[in-house]
C-alpha positions as a printed NumPy array, in Angstrom:
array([[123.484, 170.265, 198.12 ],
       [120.977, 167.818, 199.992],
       [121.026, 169.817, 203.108],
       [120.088, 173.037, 201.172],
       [117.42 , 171.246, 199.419],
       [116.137, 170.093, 202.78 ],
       [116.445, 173.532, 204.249],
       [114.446, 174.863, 201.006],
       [111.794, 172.462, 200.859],
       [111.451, 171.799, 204.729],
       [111.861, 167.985, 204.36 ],
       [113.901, 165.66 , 206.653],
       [117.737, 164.927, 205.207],
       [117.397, 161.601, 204.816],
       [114.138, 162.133, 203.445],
       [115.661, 164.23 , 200.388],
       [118.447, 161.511, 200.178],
       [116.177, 158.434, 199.622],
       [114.042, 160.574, 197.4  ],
       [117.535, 161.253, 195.418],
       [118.544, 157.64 , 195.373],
       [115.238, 156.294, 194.226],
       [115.284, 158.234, 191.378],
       [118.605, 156.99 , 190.604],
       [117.246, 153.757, 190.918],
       [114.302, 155.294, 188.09 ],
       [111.674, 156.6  , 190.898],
       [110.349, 159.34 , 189.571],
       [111.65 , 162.752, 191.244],
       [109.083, 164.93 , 193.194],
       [108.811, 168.632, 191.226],
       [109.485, 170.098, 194.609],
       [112.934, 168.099, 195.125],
       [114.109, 168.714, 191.624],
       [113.445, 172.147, 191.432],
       [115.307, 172.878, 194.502],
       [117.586, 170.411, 193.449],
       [118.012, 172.404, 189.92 ],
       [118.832, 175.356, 192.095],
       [121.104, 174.175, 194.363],
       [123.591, 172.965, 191.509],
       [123.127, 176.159, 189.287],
       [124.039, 178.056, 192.566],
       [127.081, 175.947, 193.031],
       [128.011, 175.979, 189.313],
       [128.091, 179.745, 189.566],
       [130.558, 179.781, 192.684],
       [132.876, 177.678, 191.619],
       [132.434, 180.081, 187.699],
       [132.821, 183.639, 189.858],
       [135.989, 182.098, 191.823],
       [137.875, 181.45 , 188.678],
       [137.663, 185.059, 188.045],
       [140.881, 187.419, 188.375],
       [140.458, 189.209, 191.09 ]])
């Protein structure tokens, strides 16, 4: 999910990690980073939802 927010947003990997862990440490998140961020999971959440799906 951090390299497709770094893809999204055009910001260095490890750029997009430290951003994530300082927020876990209670830095406050950029809107740009969470959004993509937001996106990223929901688009995982719905893969791993459509391949429990009979097929």
């Amino acid at each position: 999910m951090l390299r497709e927010v770094s893809q999204q947003t055009n910001i260095k990997l490890h750029s997009v990690a430290q951003t994530v862990i300082g927020w876990a440490l209670g830095e406050p998140l950029p809107e740009l980073v969470g959004r993509e961020l937001g996106a990223a999971v929901q688009r995982r959440s719905r893969r791993g939802h459509d391949s429990g799906k009979a097929g």
